[in-house]
mmCIF file of C-alpha atoms in Angstrom:
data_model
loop_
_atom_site.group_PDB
_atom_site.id
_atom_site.type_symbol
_atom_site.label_atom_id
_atom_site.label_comp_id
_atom_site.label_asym_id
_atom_site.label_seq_id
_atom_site.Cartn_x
_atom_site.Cartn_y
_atom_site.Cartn_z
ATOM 1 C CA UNK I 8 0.000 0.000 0.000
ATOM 2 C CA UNK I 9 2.992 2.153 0.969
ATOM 3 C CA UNK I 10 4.635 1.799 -2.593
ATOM 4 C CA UNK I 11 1.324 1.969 -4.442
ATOM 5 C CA UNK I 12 0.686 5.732 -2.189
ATOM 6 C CA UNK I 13 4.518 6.276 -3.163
ATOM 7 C CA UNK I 14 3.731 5.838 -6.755
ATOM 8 C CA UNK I 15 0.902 7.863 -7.076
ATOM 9 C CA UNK I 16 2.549 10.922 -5.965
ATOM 10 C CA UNK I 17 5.759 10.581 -8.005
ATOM 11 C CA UNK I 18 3.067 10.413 -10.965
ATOM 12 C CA UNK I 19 1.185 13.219 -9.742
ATOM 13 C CA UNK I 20 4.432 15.266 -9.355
ATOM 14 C CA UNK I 21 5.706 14.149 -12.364
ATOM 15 C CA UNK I 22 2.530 15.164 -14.741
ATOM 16 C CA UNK I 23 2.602 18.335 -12.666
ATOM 17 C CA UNK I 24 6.110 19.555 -13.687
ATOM 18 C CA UNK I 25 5.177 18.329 -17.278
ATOM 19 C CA UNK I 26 2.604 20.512 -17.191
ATOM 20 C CA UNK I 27 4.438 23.620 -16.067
ATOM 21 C CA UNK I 28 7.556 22.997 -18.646
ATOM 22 C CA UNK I 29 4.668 22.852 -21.698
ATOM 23 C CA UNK I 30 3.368 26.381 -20.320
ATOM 24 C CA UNK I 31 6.557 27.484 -20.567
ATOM 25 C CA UNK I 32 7.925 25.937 -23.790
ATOM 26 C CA UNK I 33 4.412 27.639 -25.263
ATOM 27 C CA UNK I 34 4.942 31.103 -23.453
ATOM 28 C CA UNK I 35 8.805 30.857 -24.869
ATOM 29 C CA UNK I 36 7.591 30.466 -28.215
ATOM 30 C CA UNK I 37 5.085 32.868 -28.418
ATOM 31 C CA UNK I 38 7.491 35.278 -27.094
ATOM 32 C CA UNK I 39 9.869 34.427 -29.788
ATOM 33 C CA UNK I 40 7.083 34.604 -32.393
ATOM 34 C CA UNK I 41 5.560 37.436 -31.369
ATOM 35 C CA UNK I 42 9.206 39.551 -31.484
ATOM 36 C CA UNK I 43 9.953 38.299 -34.843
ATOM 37 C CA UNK I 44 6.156 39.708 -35.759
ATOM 38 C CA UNK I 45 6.733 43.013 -34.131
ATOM 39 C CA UNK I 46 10.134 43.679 -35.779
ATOM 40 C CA UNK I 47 8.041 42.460 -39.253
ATOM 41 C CA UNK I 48 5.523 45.188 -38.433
ATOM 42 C CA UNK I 49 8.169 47.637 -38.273
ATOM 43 C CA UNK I 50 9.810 47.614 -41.488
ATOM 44 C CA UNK I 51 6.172 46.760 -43.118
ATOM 45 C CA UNK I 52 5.436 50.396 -42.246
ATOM 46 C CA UNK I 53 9.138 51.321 -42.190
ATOM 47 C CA UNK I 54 9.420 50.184 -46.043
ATOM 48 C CA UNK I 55 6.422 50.427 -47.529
ATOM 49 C CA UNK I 56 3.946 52.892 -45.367
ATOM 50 C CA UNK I 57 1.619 50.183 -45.472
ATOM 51 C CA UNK I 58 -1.275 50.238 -43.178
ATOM 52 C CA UNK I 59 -0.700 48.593 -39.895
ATOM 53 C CA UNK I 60 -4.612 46.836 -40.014
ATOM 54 C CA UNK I 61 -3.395 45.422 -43.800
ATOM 55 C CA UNK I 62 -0.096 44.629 -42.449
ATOM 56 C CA UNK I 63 -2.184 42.795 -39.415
ATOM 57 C CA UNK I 64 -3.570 40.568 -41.979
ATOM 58 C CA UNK I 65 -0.665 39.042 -43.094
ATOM 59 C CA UNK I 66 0.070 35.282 -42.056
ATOM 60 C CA UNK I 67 3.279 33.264 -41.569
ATOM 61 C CA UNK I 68 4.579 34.959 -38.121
ATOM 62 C CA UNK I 69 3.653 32.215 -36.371
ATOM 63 C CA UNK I 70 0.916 29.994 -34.423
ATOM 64 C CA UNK I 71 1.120 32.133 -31.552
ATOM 65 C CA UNK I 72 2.055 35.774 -33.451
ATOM 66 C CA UNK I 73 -1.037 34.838 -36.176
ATOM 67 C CA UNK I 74 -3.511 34.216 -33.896
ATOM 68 C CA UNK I 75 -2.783 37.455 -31.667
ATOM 69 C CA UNK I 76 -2.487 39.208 -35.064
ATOM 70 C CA UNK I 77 -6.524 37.583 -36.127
ATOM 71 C CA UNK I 78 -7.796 38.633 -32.510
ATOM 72 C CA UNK I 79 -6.990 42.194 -33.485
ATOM 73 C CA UNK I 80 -8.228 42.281 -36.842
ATOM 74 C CA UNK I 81 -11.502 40.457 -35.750
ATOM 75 C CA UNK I 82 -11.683 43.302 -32.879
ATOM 76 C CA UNK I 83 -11.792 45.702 -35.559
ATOM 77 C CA UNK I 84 -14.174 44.211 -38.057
ATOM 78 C CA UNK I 85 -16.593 44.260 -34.524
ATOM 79 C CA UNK I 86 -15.731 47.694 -34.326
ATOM 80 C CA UNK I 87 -13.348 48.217 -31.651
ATOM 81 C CA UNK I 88 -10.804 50.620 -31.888
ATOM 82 C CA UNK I 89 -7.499 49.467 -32.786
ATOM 83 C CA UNK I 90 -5.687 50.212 -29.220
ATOM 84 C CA UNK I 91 -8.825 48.752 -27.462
ATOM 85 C CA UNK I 92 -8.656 45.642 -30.015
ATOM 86 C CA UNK I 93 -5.078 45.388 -29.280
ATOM 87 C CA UNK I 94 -5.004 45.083 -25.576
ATOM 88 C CA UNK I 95 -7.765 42.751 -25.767
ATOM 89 C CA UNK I 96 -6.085 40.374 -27.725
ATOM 90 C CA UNK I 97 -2.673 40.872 -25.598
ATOM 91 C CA UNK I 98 -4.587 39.816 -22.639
ATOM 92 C CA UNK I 99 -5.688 36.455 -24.367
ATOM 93 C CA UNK I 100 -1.609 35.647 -25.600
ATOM 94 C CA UNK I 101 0.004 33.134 -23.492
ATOM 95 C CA UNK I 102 2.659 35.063 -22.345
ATOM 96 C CA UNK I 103 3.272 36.143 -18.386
ATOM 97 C CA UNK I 104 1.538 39.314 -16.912
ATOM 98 C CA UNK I 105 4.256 41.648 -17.537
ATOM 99 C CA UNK I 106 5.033 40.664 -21.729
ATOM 100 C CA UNK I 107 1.105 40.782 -21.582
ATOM 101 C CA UNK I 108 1.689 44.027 -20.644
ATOM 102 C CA UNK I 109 4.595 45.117 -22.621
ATOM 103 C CA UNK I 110 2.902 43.971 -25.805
ATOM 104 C CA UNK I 111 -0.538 45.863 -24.493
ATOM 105 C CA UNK I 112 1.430 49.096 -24.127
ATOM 106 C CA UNK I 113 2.163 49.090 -27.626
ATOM 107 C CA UNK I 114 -1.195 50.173 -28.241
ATOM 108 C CA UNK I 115 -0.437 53.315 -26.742
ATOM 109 C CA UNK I 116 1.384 54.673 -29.758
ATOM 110 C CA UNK I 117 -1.322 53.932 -32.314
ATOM 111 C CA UNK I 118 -2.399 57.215 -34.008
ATOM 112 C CA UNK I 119 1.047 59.090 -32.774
ATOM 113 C CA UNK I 120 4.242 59.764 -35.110
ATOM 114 C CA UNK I 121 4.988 56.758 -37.436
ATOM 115 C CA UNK I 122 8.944 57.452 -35.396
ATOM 116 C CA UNK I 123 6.888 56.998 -32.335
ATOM 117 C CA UNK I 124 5.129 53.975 -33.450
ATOM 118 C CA UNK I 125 8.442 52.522 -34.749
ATOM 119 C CA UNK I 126 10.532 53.240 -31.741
ATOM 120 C CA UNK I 127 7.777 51.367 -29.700
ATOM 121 C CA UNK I 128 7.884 48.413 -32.132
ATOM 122 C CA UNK I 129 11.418 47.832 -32.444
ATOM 123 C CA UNK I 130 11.742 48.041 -28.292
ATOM 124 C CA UNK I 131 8.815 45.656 -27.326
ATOM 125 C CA UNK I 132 10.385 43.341 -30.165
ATOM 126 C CA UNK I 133 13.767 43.681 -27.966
ATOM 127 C CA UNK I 134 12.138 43.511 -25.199
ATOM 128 C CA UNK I 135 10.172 40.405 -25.757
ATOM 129 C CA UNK I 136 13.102 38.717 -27.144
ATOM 130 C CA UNK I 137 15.442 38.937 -24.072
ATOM 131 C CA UNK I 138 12.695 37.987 -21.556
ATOM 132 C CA UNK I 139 12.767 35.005 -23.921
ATOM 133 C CA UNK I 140 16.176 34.735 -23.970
ATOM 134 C CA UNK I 141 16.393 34.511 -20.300
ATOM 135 C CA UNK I 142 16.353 30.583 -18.649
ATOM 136 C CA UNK I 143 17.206 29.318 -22.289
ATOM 137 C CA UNK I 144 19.036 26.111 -21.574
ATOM 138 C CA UNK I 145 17.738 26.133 -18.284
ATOM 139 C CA UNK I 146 14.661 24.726 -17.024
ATOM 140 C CA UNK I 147 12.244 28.194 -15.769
ATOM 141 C CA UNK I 148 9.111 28.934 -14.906
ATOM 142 C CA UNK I 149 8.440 32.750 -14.605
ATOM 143 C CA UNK I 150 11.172 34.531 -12.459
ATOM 144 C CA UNK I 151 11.737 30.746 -10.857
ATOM 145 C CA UNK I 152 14.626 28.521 -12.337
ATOM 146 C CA UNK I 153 13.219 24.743 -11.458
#
């Protein structure tokens, strides 16, 4: 009975930490995704003065980066405004509270200076790509190395 009870919790421990490493392995990629996307946006308008909503549409970025990218645009066929529709949809991303916020600010610079919007775009892009350069080779969850 002892071994059986002894069992059961290195399962339970072990689907546990299984379960926190996928989180993290998904948050890592969208975080790499989504930076790659950003920087994209940025010489989209940088090189062409494209739109950003027709730049939005475009596919490829990513799993993560295209479906943050479709939340947005379907937040503005609905109506919303495109700061509104962007926070939204970084709220729904699976990254941590803080590149939820970092990506949200963004939306902040809509409607300023296209150097403005740029400046913002190439930093969250930085940004996002050293949080997710941080714990790389290392097993992490948040600010907590495992």
């Amino acid at each position: 009975m002892k071994l059986l009870g002894a069992a059961l919790i290195l399962c339970g421990a072990a689907l546990q930490c299984h379960a926190l490493l996928g989180a993290r392995r998904q948050e890592r990629a969208a975080l790499r995704e989504l930076s790659a996307a950003l920087e994209s946006l940025e010489r989209g308008i940088r090189a062409s003065l494209t739109p950003l909503p027709r730049l939005l549409g475009q596919r490829g970025a990513g799993k993560y980066a295209d479906a943050f990218f479709a939340d947005v645009l379907a937040q503005l066929e609905n109506g919303t405004p495109l700061p509104d529709g962007w926070r939204e949809a970084a709220a729904r991303t699976p990254l941590g509270e803080r590149e939820q916020a970092l990506l949200s600010g963004l939306a902040d610079t809509f409607g300023g200076e296209e150097d403005a919007v740029l400046r913002a775009l190439r930093a969250a892009a930085q940004a996002l790509r050293a949080v997710g350069r941080v714990g790389e080779g290392r097993f992490q969850i948040g600010d907590q190395p495992l």
